[in-house]
Coordinates of C-alpha atoms in Angstrom, one line a residue:
M19 CA 0.0 0.0 0.0
I20 CA 1.3 3.4 -0.9
S21 CA 1.3 6.0 1.9
P22 CA -0.6 9.3 1.4
S23 CA 2.7 11.3 1.6
I24 CA 4.3 9.2 -1.2
K25 CA 1.1 9.6 -3.2
R26 CA 1.3 13.4 -2.8
A27 CA 5.0 13.4 -3.8
L28 CA 4.2 11.3 -6.9
L29 CA 1.3 13.5 -7.9
A30 CA 3.5 16.6 -7.5
T31 CA 6.3 15.1 -9.6
L32 CA 3.8 14.2 -12.4
L33 CA 2.3 17.7 -12.3
A34 CA 5.7 19.3 -12.5
T35 CA 6.7 17.1 -15.4
A36 CA 3.4 17.8 -17.2
L37 CA 3.9 21.6 -16.8
Q38 CA 7.5 21.3 -18.1
V39 CA 6.4 19.3 -21.1
Q40 CA 3.6 21.8 -21.7
A41 CA 6.0 24.8 -21.5
E42 CA 8.5 23.1 -23.8
A43 CA 5.7 22.4 -26.3
K44 CA 4.7 26.1 -26.3
A45 CA 8.3 27.3 -26.7
E46 CA 9.2 28.4 -30.2
P47 CA 12.5 27.6 -31.8
I48 CA 15.2 30.3 -31.4
P49 CA 17.8 30.2 -34.1
A50 CA 21.1 28.8 -32.7
P51 CA 24.0 31.3 -33.1
I52 CA 26.2 30.5 -36.1
D53 CA 29.7 31.9 -36.8
Q54 CA 28.6 33.8 -39.9
A55 CA 28.6 37.5 -40.9
Y56 CA 25.3 39.3 -40.3
P57 CA 24.0 40.8 -43.6
G58 CA 24.2 44.5 -42.8
T59 CA 24.9 46.9 -40.0
I60 CA 22.5 47.8 -37.1
V61 CA 22.2 51.5 -36.8
M62 CA 21.3 52.5 -33.2
K63 CA 20.5 55.9 -31.7
V64 CA 20.2 56.5 -28.0
D65 CA 18.8 59.7 -26.6
A66 CA 20.2 60.0 -23.0
S67 CA 19.3 63.7 -22.6
D68 CA 16.3 63.1 -20.3
T69 CA 18.1 63.3 -17.0
A70 CA 15.0 64.7 -15.3
Q71 CA 13.1 61.4 -15.7
N72 CA 16.0 58.9 -16.0
I73 CA 14.8 57.6 -19.4
F74 CA 17.0 56.4 -22.2
R75 CA 15.1 56.4 -25.5
V76 CA 16.4 54.0 -28.1
R77 CA 15.8 53.5 -31.8
Q78 CA 17.3 50.8 -34.0
S79 CA 17.3 50.2 -37.7
I80 CA 18.0 46.5 -38.3
P81 CA 18.6 45.1 -41.8
V82 CA 16.4 42.0 -42.3
T83 CA 15.0 39.6 -44.8
P84 CA 11.3 38.5 -44.9
G85 CA 10.3 35.6 -42.7
K86 CA 10.4 34.5 -39.1
M87 CA 12.9 36.4 -36.9
T88 CA 13.8 36.5 -33.2
L89 CA 15.3 39.5 -31.4
L90 CA 17.2 38.9 -28.2
Y91 CA 17.7 41.1 -25.2
P92 CA 21.0 40.4 -23.4
Q93 CA 20.5 38.0 -20.5
W94 CA 23.9 36.9 -19.4
V95 CA 26.1 39.9 -18.5
P96 CA 29.7 38.7 -18.6
A97 CA 31.3 40.9 -16.0
N98 CA 28.3 40.2 -13.6
H99 CA 28.9 36.4 -14.1
G100 CA 25.2 35.7 -14.2
P101 CA 21.8 36.2 -16.0
S102 CA 21.4 39.7 -14.7
G103 CA 20.2 41.5 -17.8
A104 CA 17.9 44.4 -16.8
L105 CA 14.9 43.1 -18.7
N106 CA 12.5 44.5 -16.1
Q107 CA 13.7 48.0 -17.1
F108 CA 13.1 47.5 -20.8
A109 CA 9.8 49.0 -22.0
G110 CA 7.8 50.4 -24.9
L111 CA 8.7 48.0 -27.6
K112 CA 7.3 49.0 -31.0
I113 CA 8.4 47.5 -34.4
T114 CA 7.6 48.8 -37.9
A115 CA 8.6 47.9 -41.4
N116 CA 8.0 50.1 -44.4
G117 CA 6.0 52.3 -42.1
K118 CA 3.6 49.6 -41.0
H119 CA 3.3 47.9 -37.6
V120 CA 4.9 44.6 -37.1
A121 CA 3.5 42.4 -34.3
W122 CA 5.8 40.7 -31.9
H123 CA 5.3 38.3 -29.0
R124 CA 7.6 37.2 -26.2
D125 CA 8.8 33.6 -26.0
N126 CA 6.9 31.7 -23.3
V127 CA 10.0 30.1 -21.9
H128 CA 12.9 32.2 -22.9
V129 CA 11.5 35.6 -21.9
H130 CA 14.5 37.6 -23.3
A131 CA 13.5 36.5 -26.8
F132 CA 10.9 38.3 -29.0
H133 CA 9.5 36.6 -32.0
L134 CA 8.1 38.3 -35.1
E135 CA 7.4 37.9 -38.8
V136 CA 9.2 40.2 -41.1
P137 CA 6.7 41.1 -43.9
Q138 CA 7.4 40.5 -47.6
G139 CA 9.1 43.4 -49.3
A140 CA 10.8 44.6 -46.0
S141 CA 14.5 45.0 -45.9
Q142 CA 14.7 46.9 -42.6
L143 CA 13.0 46.9 -39.2
E144 CA 12.6 50.1 -37.3
V145 CA 12.6 49.3 -33.6
E146 CA 11.8 51.7 -30.8
Y147 CA 11.9 51.2 -27.0
Q148 CA 13.1 52.7 -23.7
Y149 CA 15.5 51.7 -21.0
L150 CA 14.1 53.1 -17.7
S151 CA 17.0 53.7 -15.3
P152 CA 16.0 53.3 -11.7
T153 CA 14.7 56.4 -10.0
D154 CA 15.1 55.0 -6.5
A155 CA 17.7 52.6 -5.0
S156 CA 15.0 50.0 -4.3
Q157 CA 14.6 49.6 -8.1
G158 CA 18.3 48.9 -8.7
R159 CA 21.5 50.8 -9.5
T160 CA 21.0 54.4 -10.6
T161 CA 22.6 55.0 -14.0
M162 CA 21.4 58.5 -14.6
T163 CA 21.3 61.6 -12.4
T164 CA 21.0 65.4 -13.1
D165 CA 24.9 65.5 -13.4
I166 CA 26.0 62.0 -14.5
L167 CA 24.9 59.3 -16.8
G168 CA 26.3 55.8 -17.4
V169 CA 25.5 53.9 -20.5
Q170 CA 25.8 50.1 -20.2
W171 CA 25.0 49.1 -23.8
Q172 CA 23.7 45.6 -22.9
S173 CA 20.8 47.4 -21.2
M174 CA 20.0 49.4 -24.4
T175 CA 20.4 46.7 -27.0
L176 CA 18.2 44.2 -29.0
Y177 CA 20.0 42.0 -31.5
P178 CA 19.1 39.3 -34.0
A179 CA 19.3 35.6 -32.9
G180 CA 21.2 33.2 -35.1
Y181 CA 24.6 34.9 -35.2
F182 CA 27.8 35.2 -33.1
T183 CA 27.7 38.7 -31.6
R184 CA 31.2 39.3 -32.8
R185 CA 29.9 39.0 -36.4
I186 CA 27.1 41.6 -36.0
P187 CA 28.2 45.1 -37.0
I188 CA 26.7 48.1 -35.2
Q189 CA 27.0 51.8 -35.5
A190 CA 25.7 53.9 -32.6
T191 CA 24.9 57.5 -32.0
L192 CA 24.4 58.8 -28.4
S193 CA 22.7 62.1 -27.6
V194 CA 23.9 63.6 -24.3
P195 CA 22.8 66.7 -22.4
K196 CA 24.1 70.0 -23.7
D197 CA 27.8 70.5 -23.4
W198 CA 28.4 67.3 -21.4
Q199 CA 31.7 65.5 -21.8
Y200 CA 32.3 61.8 -21.8
G201 CA 34.7 58.9 -21.5
S202 CA 34.5 55.6 -23.3
A203 CA 36.7 53.0 -25.1
L204 CA 34.4 53.4 -28.1
E205 CA 36.0 55.3 -30.9
L206 CA 34.3 58.5 -32.0
A207 CA 33.7 59.1 -35.7
E208 CA 32.5 62.7 -35.1
R209 CA 30.7 64.9 -32.6
K210 CA 27.7 66.9 -34.0
G211 CA 26.8 69.2 -31.2
D212 CA 25.7 66.9 -28.4
D213 CA 25.4 63.9 -30.7
L214 CA 28.3 61.5 -30.3
V215 CA 28.6 59.5 -33.5
F216 CA 30.7 56.4 -32.9
K217 CA 32.6 54.3 -35.5
T218 CA 31.1 51.0 -36.6
T219 CA 32.2 48.0 -34.5
D220 CA 31.1 44.5 -33.7
L221 CA 28.3 44.0 -31.2
E222 CA 30.6 42.1 -28.7
T223 CA 33.1 45.0 -28.6
F224 CA 30.2 47.5 -28.5
I225 CA 28.6 46.0 -25.5
D226 CA 32.0 45.7 -23.8
S227 CA 32.6 49.4 -24.1
P228 CA 30.4 51.4 -21.7
L229 CA 30.3 55.2 -21.4
F230 CA 30.3 57.7 -18.6
A231 CA 29.2 61.3 -19.3
G232 CA 28.7 64.3 -17.1
R233 CA 28.2 68.0 -16.5
H234 CA 31.4 68.0 -14.5
F235 CA 34.2 66.1 -16.3
K236 CA 38.0 65.9 -16.3
R237 CA 40.3 63.7 -18.2
F238 CA 43.8 62.7 -17.0
D239 CA 46.6 61.2 -19.2
L240 CA 48.0 58.3 -17.1
D241 CA 50.7 57.3 -19.6
P242 CA 51.9 60.6 -21.3
G243 CA 53.4 60.0 -24.7
A244 CA 52.6 56.3 -24.8
K245 CA 51.8 54.6 -28.1
L246 CA 48.8 52.9 -26.4
P247 CA 47.1 55.7 -24.4
V248 CA 45.6 55.2 -20.9
H249 CA 43.2 57.8 -19.6
L250 CA 41.4 58.4 -16.3
N251 CA 37.9 59.9 -17.2
V252 CA 36.3 61.4 -14.2
V253 CA 32.7 62.6 -13.7
A254 CA 31.4 64.1 -10.5
D255 CA 28.4 65.6 -8.7
N256 CA 30.2 68.9 -8.7
A257 CA 33.3 70.7 -10.1
E258 CA 35.0 70.8 -6.7
A259 CA 35.3 67.1 -6.4
L260 CA 37.4 67.0 -9.6
E261 CA 40.2 69.1 -8.1
T262 CA 43.3 66.9 -7.7
K263 CA 46.9 67.1 -6.4
P264 CA 49.8 66.0 -8.5
E265 CA 50.7 63.2 -6.1
Q266 CA 47.2 61.8 -6.5
I267 CA 47.4 61.5 -10.2
E268 CA 51.0 60.2 -9.9
A269 CA 49.8 57.3 -7.8
H270 CA 47.4 56.4 -10.7
R271 CA 50.2 56.7 -13.2
N272 CA 52.3 54.4 -11.0
L273 CA 49.4 51.9 -11.2
V274 CA 49.8 51.7 -15.0
K275 CA 53.6 51.4 -14.7
Q276 CA 53.4 48.7 -12.1
A277 CA 50.8 46.7 -14.1
Y278 CA 53.1 46.8 -17.1
K279 CA 56.0 45.6 -15.0
L280 CA 53.9 42.7 -13.8
F281 CA 52.3 41.6 -17.0
N282 CA 54.9 42.9 -19.5
S283 CA 52.2 43.2 -22.2
Q284 CA 49.1 45.2 -23.4
H285 CA 46.1 43.7 -25.0
Y286 CA 44.2 46.9 -25.9
R287 CA 44.4 49.7 -28.5
H288 CA 43.9 52.2 -25.6
Y289 CA 42.5 51.9 -22.1
D290 CA 39.9 54.2 -20.4
F291 CA 39.2 54.2 -16.7
L292 CA 35.6 55.5 -16.2
L293 CA 35.4 56.9 -12.7
S294 CA 32.4 58.5 -11.1
L295 CA 32.6 60.5 -7.9
S296 CA 29.1 60.7 -6.6
E297 CA 26.6 60.3 -3.7
E298 CA 23.8 59.8 -6.2
F299 CA 25.1 57.8 -9.2
G300 CA 25.2 54.1 -8.4
G301 CA 28.5 52.6 -7.2
V302 CA 30.0 50.1 -9.6
G303 CA 33.2 48.1 -10.3
R304 CA 32.9 46.3 -13.6
E305 CA 35.7 45.1 -16.0
H306 CA 35.9 45.5 -19.7
H307 CA 38.7 44.7 -22.2
E308 CA 39.6 48.3 -23.0
S309 CA 38.0 50.1 -20.1
S310 CA 36.4 49.7 -16.7
E311 CA 33.4 51.2 -14.8
N312 CA 34.3 52.5 -11.3
G313 CA 32.0 54.3 -9.0
V314 CA 33.2 55.7 -5.6
K315 CA 32.1 58.3 -3.1
L316 CA 32.3 62.0 -3.9
D317 CA 35.4 62.6 -1.7
Y318 CA 37.8 60.2 -3.5
F319 CA 40.2 63.1 -4.2
S320 CA 39.0 65.8 -1.8
D321 CA 39.5 63.7 1.3
W322 CA 42.3 61.5 0.1
T323 CA 43.3 60.0 3.4
K324 CA 39.8 58.7 4.3
S325 CA 39.1 57.4 0.7
E326 CA 42.1 55.0 0.9
A327 CA 39.8 52.0 1.7
G328 CA 38.3 52.3 -1.8
R329 CA 41.5 52.7 -3.8
A330 CA 42.1 49.1 -4.6
L331 CA 39.1 49.2 -7.0
L332 CA 40.9 50.6 -10.0
P333 CA 43.9 48.2 -9.6
H334 CA 41.4 45.3 -9.5
E335 CA 39.5 46.4 -12.6
F336 CA 42.7 47.2 -14.6
T337 CA 44.1 43.8 -13.8
H338 CA 41.0 42.3 -15.5
S339 CA 42.1 43.6 -18.9
W340 CA 44.7 40.8 -18.6
N341 CA 42.9 38.3 -16.3
G342 CA 39.2 37.9 -17.3
K343 CA 39.1 39.8 -20.6
F344 CA 42.2 38.8 -22.6
R345 CA 42.7 35.4 -20.8
R346 CA 39.3 33.9 -20.0
P347 CA 38.1 30.6 -18.6
A348 CA 36.9 28.2 -21.3
G349 CA 33.4 28.3 -19.8
Q350 CA 33.2 32.0 -20.7
D351 CA 33.6 31.2 -24.4
V352 CA 30.0 31.8 -25.5
P353 CA 28.7 33.0 -28.9
N354 CA 26.2 35.5 -27.6
F355 CA 24.8 37.2 -24.6
N356 CA 22.0 34.7 -24.2
T357 CA 24.1 31.6 -23.8
P358 CA 24.8 30.6 -20.2
L359 CA 28.2 31.2 -18.7
Q360 CA 30.1 28.5 -16.8
N361 CA 31.8 30.0 -13.8
D362 CA 33.9 27.2 -12.3
L363 CA 37.2 29.1 -12.8
L364 CA 36.1 32.4 -11.3
W365 CA 38.6 31.7 -8.4
V366 CA 41.3 32.4 -11.1
Y367 CA 39.3 35.1 -13.0
E368 CA 38.3 37.0 -9.9
G369 CA 40.3 35.4 -7.1
Q370 CA 43.7 36.1 -8.6
T371 CA 42.5 39.6 -9.8
Q372 CA 41.5 40.3 -6.2
Y373 CA 45.0 39.3 -5.1
W374 CA 46.8 41.5 -7.8
G375 CA 44.4 44.3 -7.1
N376 CA 45.7 44.6 -3.5
V377 CA 49.3 44.0 -4.5
L378 CA 49.2 46.7 -7.2
A379 CA 47.4 49.1 -4.8
A380 CA 50.4 48.7 -2.6
R381 CA 53.1 48.8 -5.3
S382 CA 51.6 51.9 -6.9
G383 CA 51.2 53.8 -3.6
L384 CA 47.4 54.1 -4.0
V385 CA 47.2 52.2 -0.6
K386 CA 49.9 52.2 2.1
L387 CA 51.7 48.9 2.4
A388 CA 50.8 48.6 6.0
H389 CA 47.1 49.1 5.2
V390 CA 47.1 46.4 2.6
R391 CA 48.4 44.1 5.3
D392 CA 45.4 45.2 7.4
V393 CA 43.1 44.3 4.5
L394 CA 44.7 40.8 4.2
A395 CA 44.3 40.4 8.0
S396 CA 40.5 41.2 7.6
M397 CA 40.2 38.6 4.8
A398 CA 42.0 36.0 6.9
A399 CA 39.8 36.6 10.0
R400 CA 36.7 36.4 7.9
Y401 CA 37.4 32.9 6.6
D402 CA 39.0 31.7 9.8
N403 CA 35.6 32.4 11.5
M404 CA 33.2 31.5 8.7
A405 CA 30.9 28.7 9.8
G406 CA 29.7 28.2 6.3
R407 CA 33.1 26.8 5.3
S408 CA 32.0 23.6 7.2
W409 CA 29.5 22.7 4.5
R410 CA 30.1 24.8 1.4
P411 CA 33.5 24.7 -0.3
V412 CA 34.8 27.9 -2.0
Q413 CA 34.5 26.1 -5.4
D414 CA 30.7 26.0 -5.0
T415 CA 30.6 29.7 -4.4
T416 CA 31.5 30.3 -8.1
N417 CA 27.8 29.4 -8.7
D418 CA 26.6 32.2 -6.5
P419 CA 26.1 34.9 -9.2
I420 CA 23.5 32.5 -10.6
V421 CA 22.2 31.0 -7.3
N422 CA 21.8 34.3 -5.4
A423 CA 22.2 37.0 -8.1
R424 CA 23.8 39.3 -5.5
R425 CA 20.7 39.7 -3.5
P426 CA 21.1 40.5 0.3
Q427 CA 21.4 37.5 2.6
G428 CA 20.2 37.0 6.1
W429 CA 23.0 34.7 7.2
N430 CA 26.0 35.4 5.0
S431 CA 28.5 33.7 7.3
W432 CA 26.5 30.4 7.0
Q433 CA 25.1 30.7 3.4
R434 CA 28.3 32.1 1.9
S435 CA 28.3 34.3 -1.1
E436 CA 30.9 35.1 -3.8
D437 CA 33.8 34.1 -1.7
Y438 CA 35.8 33.0 -4.7
Y439 CA 36.9 36.7 -4.7
T440 CA 38.6 37.1 -1.3
E441 CA 39.1 33.4 -0.3
G442 CA 40.4 33.0 -3.8
A443 CA 42.9 35.8 -3.2
L444 CA 44.1 33.9 0.0
I445 CA 44.6 30.8 -2.1
W446 CA 46.8 32.8 -4.5
L447 CA 48.8 34.2 -1.6
D448 CA 49.3 30.5 -0.7
V449 CA 50.5 29.7 -4.2
D450 CA 52.8 32.8 -4.4
T451 CA 54.5 32.0 -1.1
K452 CA 54.8 28.3 -2.0
I453 CA 56.6 29.2 -5.2
R454 CA 58.9 31.5 -3.4
E455 CA 59.6 28.9 -0.7
L456 CA 60.3 26.1 -3.2
S457 CA 62.5 28.2 -5.5
G458 CA 64.5 29.8 -2.7
D459 CA 62.8 33.2 -3.5
K460 CA 64.0 33.1 -7.1
R461 CA 60.5 32.9 -8.6
S462 CA 57.0 34.0 -7.6
L463 CA 53.5 34.5 -8.8
D464 CA 54.8 37.5 -10.8
N465 CA 56.4 34.9 -13.1
F466 CA 53.0 33.3 -13.5
A467 CA 51.3 36.6 -14.3
R468 CA 53.9 37.4 -17.0
D469 CA 53.9 33.9 -18.5
F470 CA 50.1 33.2 -18.3
F471 CA 48.4 36.6 -18.8
G472 CA 51.2 38.4 -20.6
I473 CA 51.4 36.1 -23.6
A474 CA 50.8 37.4 -27.2
D475 CA 51.6 41.1 -26.5
G476 CA 49.3 43.3 -28.6
N477 CA 46.8 40.6 -29.2
R478 CA 43.2 41.7 -28.4
F479 CA 41.4 38.5 -29.1
A480 CA 40.4 36.5 -26.0
N481 CA 42.6 33.5 -25.2
F482 CA 40.7 30.8 -23.3
Y483 CA 42.1 28.3 -20.7
Q484 CA 41.1 25.4 -18.5
F485 CA 42.1 24.2 -15.1
E486 CA 44.8 22.0 -16.6
D487 CA 46.3 25.0 -18.3
V488 CA 46.7 26.8 -15.0
V489 CA 48.4 23.8 -13.5
K490 CA 50.7 23.4 -16.5
A491 CA 51.7 27.1 -16.2
L492 CA 52.5 26.8 -12.5
N493 CA 54.6 23.7 -13.1
A494 CA 56.5 25.4 -15.8
I495 CA 57.5 28.1 -13.2
Q496 CA 58.0 25.8 -10.2
P497 CA 57.5 22.0 -10.4
Y498 CA 55.1 20.8 -7.7
D499 CA 51.9 18.8 -7.2
W500 CA 49.8 21.9 -8.0
A501 CA 46.6 20.1 -9.1
P502 CA 46.0 18.5 -5.6
F503 CA 47.3 21.6 -3.9
L504 CA 44.6 23.7 -5.6
R505 CA 41.8 21.2 -5.5
S506 CA 42.2 20.5 -1.8
R507 CA 41.8 24.3 -1.1
L508 CA 38.9 24.6 -3.5
D509 CA 36.9 21.5 -2.8
E510 CA 37.4 20.6 0.9
N511 CA 35.8 22.0 4.0
G512 CA 38.9 22.1 6.2
P513 CA 40.6 25.1 7.8
A514 CA 40.7 28.4 5.9
P515 CA 43.7 28.7 3.5
L516 CA 46.0 30.7 5.8
D517 CA 49.3 28.8 5.2
G518 CA 50.4 31.6 2.8
F519 CA 50.7 34.0 5.8
K520 CA 53.0 31.7 7.7
R521 CA 55.2 31.2 4.7
A522 CA 55.2 35.0 4.2
G523 CA 56.4 35.4 7.8
W524 CA 53.2 36.6 9.4
K525 CA 50.3 35.2 11.4
L526 CA 46.7 36.2 12.1
A527 CA 46.2 37.6 15.6
Y528 CA 43.6 39.6 17.4
S529 CA 44.0 42.8 19.5
D530 CA 41.6 44.8 21.7
K531 CA 42.2 47.9 19.4
P532 CA 41.5 48.1 15.7
T533 CA 44.3 49.1 13.3
D534 CA 44.3 52.7 12.1
F535 CA 43.0 51.4 8.7
L536 CA 40.1 49.4 10.2
K537 CA 39.2 52.4 12.3
M538 CA 39.1 54.5 9.2
V539 CA 36.9 51.9 7.5
E540 CA 34.5 52.0 10.5
E541 CA 34.3 55.7 10.5
R542 CA 33.7 55.9 6.7
S543 CA 30.9 53.2 6.8
R544 CA 29.5 54.6 10.1
S545 CA 29.6 51.1 11.5
A546 CA 31.2 49.3 14.5
D547 CA 32.7 45.9 14.2
F548 CA 32.2 43.4 17.0
Q549 CA 32.2 40.3 14.7
Y550 CA 35.1 38.5 16.5
S551 CA 33.9 39.3 20.0
L552 CA 30.1 39.5 20.2
G553 CA 29.6 38.0 16.8
F554 CA 28.0 40.9 14.9
S555 CA 28.6 44.4 13.6
V556 CA 26.4 47.4 14.2
G557 CA 25.7 49.6 11.2
A558 CA 24.3 53.1 10.9
E559 CA 21.4 54.0 13.2
G560 CA 22.1 50.9 15.4
K561 CA 21.2 48.3 12.9
I562 CA 22.7 44.9 13.8
E563 CA 24.4 43.3 10.8
S564 CA 26.8 40.5 9.7
I565 CA 25.7 38.2 12.5
Q566 CA 28.2 35.3 12.8
W567 CA 26.5 31.9 12.6
D568 CA 27.0 30.2 16.0
G569 CA 28.6 33.3 17.4
V570 CA 27.8 34.9 20.8
G571 CA 24.9 37.0 19.4
F572 CA 23.5 34.2 17.3
K573 CA 23.4 31.9 20.3
A574 CA 21.5 34.7 22.2
G575 CA 18.9 34.7 19.4
L576 CA 19.8 37.8 17.4
A577 CA 18.5 38.0 13.8
G578 CA 18.5 40.5 11.0
G579 CA 16.1 43.5 11.0
T580 CA 17.1 44.2 14.6
V581 CA 18.0 47.6 16.0
L582 CA 20.2 48.1 19.0
L583 CA 18.7 50.8 21.3
A584 CA 20.6 50.5 24.5
V585 CA 23.6 48.8 26.3
N586 CA 23.3 48.1 30.0
G587 CA 20.6 50.8 30.3
R588 CA 22.4 53.4 28.3
A589 CA 21.5 54.6 24.8
Y590 CA 23.6 52.8 22.2
K591 CA 26.6 54.5 20.8
P592 CA 29.6 52.5 19.4
D593 CA 31.8 53.6 22.3
V594 CA 29.2 52.7 24.9
L595 CA 29.2 49.1 23.6
R596 CA 33.0 49.0 23.3
K597 CA 33.3 50.1 26.9
A598 CA 30.8 47.5 28.0
V599 CA 32.6 44.7 26.3
T600 CA 35.9 45.8 27.8
A601 CA 34.4 46.1 31.3
A602 CA 32.9 42.6 31.0
K603 CA 36.4 41.1 30.9
T604 CA 36.7 41.7 34.7
D605 CA 33.0 41.5 35.5
S606 CA 30.9 38.4 35.7
K607 CA 27.7 40.2 34.8
P608 CA 26.4 39.8 31.2
I609 CA 26.1 42.6 28.7
D610 CA 22.4 43.6 28.4
L611 CA 21.2 44.8 25.0
L612 CA 17.8 46.5 24.5
L613 CA 16.7 45.5 21.0
K614 CA 13.8 46.5 18.7
R615 CA 12.6 44.3 15.9
G616 CA 9.5 45.6 14.1
S617 CA 7.2 46.7 16.8
H618 CA 8.6 44.4 19.4
Y619 CA 11.2 45.2 22.1
R620 CA 13.2 42.8 24.2
T621 CA 16.3 42.6 26.3
V622 CA 19.1 40.1 25.5
S623 CA 21.9 39.2 27.8
L624 CA 25.3 38.3 26.3
D625 CA 27.4 36.2 28.7
Y626 CA 30.7 37.2 27.0
H627 CA 33.9 38.1 28.8
G628 CA 36.6 37.8 26.2
G629 CA 37.1 41.5 25.5
L630 CA 37.3 43.3 22.1
K631 CA 38.9 41.5 19.2
Y632 CA 40.1 43.1 16.0
P633 CA 42.2 41.2 13.4
R634 CA 45.8 42.2 12.5
L635 CA 48.9 40.5 11.2
E636 CA 51.9 39.9 13.5
R637 CA 55.4 39.0 12.4
I638 CA 56.7 35.5 13.1
E639 CA 60.2 36.1 14.4
G640 CA 63.1 34.5 12.6
T641 CA 61.3 34.1 9.3
P642 CA 61.8 36.0 6.0
D643 CA 59.3 38.7 5.4
R644 CA 57.9 37.6 2.0
L645 CA 54.8 39.7 2.3
E646 CA 57.0 42.8 2.3
A647 CA 58.7 41.5 -0.8
I648 CA 55.4 40.8 -2.5
L649 CA 54.0 44.3 -1.9
Q650 CA 57.2 46.3 -2.8
P651 CA 57.0 48.2 -6.1
R652 CA 58.9 46.7 -9.0
K653 CA 61.9 48.6 -10.3

């Protein structure tokens, strides 16, 4: 006899299968991409002058032949590593041919696809629609303000199915507000007033070449006199934020010099940093082959000391021109923007880039060497205390751009997120110090960077690799059992990969006082970090955040959405809680917290007497300081 629960499970399975079959039956065929030239050039015009309503108005003229046709809206955004195309902000689609309306309908399964029938006698479709930039942070990242706009072409573009995107020519014109200036890797054919007419290029290059424009704009030459120019294009909320000091620009020029010394190659015709300084325009860090999008706070230059915590961003994104754009994982070799990406090698793509981003930040002088050590200490402490490592290996986190799509998490230390970035960086520190140890400090990960990412100087076409290629390149530099070395750190749930610190002559330690750099980070974020003592941080306005799974606060029942109102009967301030934690070291009484969650109040007692704990690195006496050697600028 079958139990009722099994019957229900069987019925649910049969229903799900029937629905899937029904959906597949309704799905219309979408032409598979073929490596063939598209017959004609798409002409695209984007009006980005409506900064009052944050609306981009788009028109396309697409050469066609009569018959069935499918237009695609980009779904898989390469630098986002997932299906994050902003389809929800795409609106107003109208299609005509020879002045007559052409009906379209969305695919029932692949909702980024639009099917239509090109009428007889038509050689061109006129397509009209809008991209609606968010007007509030709850809707997504703001890409247009009254002073700045950012054009991410994948959000503006429809393209024909059935072709590799690199075989589809496109010629674009962008209308910007009156007298605004811009930065982009796209090459300009001419400027007609406020219309920017760009040269024809292929769709893949086009979408990989975003644009920042602004009322307040300044351009800096970061490699004066170079055959392959590198520029820093800066837009800001106001003109004052663009004022710089020579030493600030020199640090950015040093970044270019140090990157060239590391990779000994260039894989672009020219490179453009796009940098926004704003409290309104959305923050961003996104790599492209010949440019990068970088969004930081307004005081990046004007309060140089306090902005140091964000200055590893440009080194990270610049590194991506070599690692991620020129050399790419084989799973990123896709024919168009609607073919799923495979992310299993993101621990190389992003993890090693995260490593070099911090190293180049130190070597260029953008971040003080001692402060980069503090950053590494924070990374080490994070994974040394991450409960989620007990069930989820870092290799699995390469799926997170698809699984979680960068949504907020309630229990990050247990769920884990895109840890292939920072835990990946620790793995590469492990590799670097192992090479140095085995070779008697004659070779290092610098050799890998030059030999792996620096090949084919001047070649702009993507060069793809697999795990075996990474292992082969490491063995060519220093013979060792690299495959099991890497796989154990990627696939196992053991201790955090901190061996690199020991080989570098340092160890993770905790102090009752934060380092100067961590103190600066707290002040800038208006937060207070108690993660390694009470097991949580407190954000602006007393909001409890980053609760450590199985930490002191967790065991006391703390959860997200909770506001800390008082500590031992006194109104909460960071210093009030710090003093309470310090006093509890010599007092048996618990620390009482008055909390508010929704409309409910309660008091929680934390029986903790271990004092404040902040991570830092301490030297191991009698060992070579390889970390100092890693972070020193190259001559």
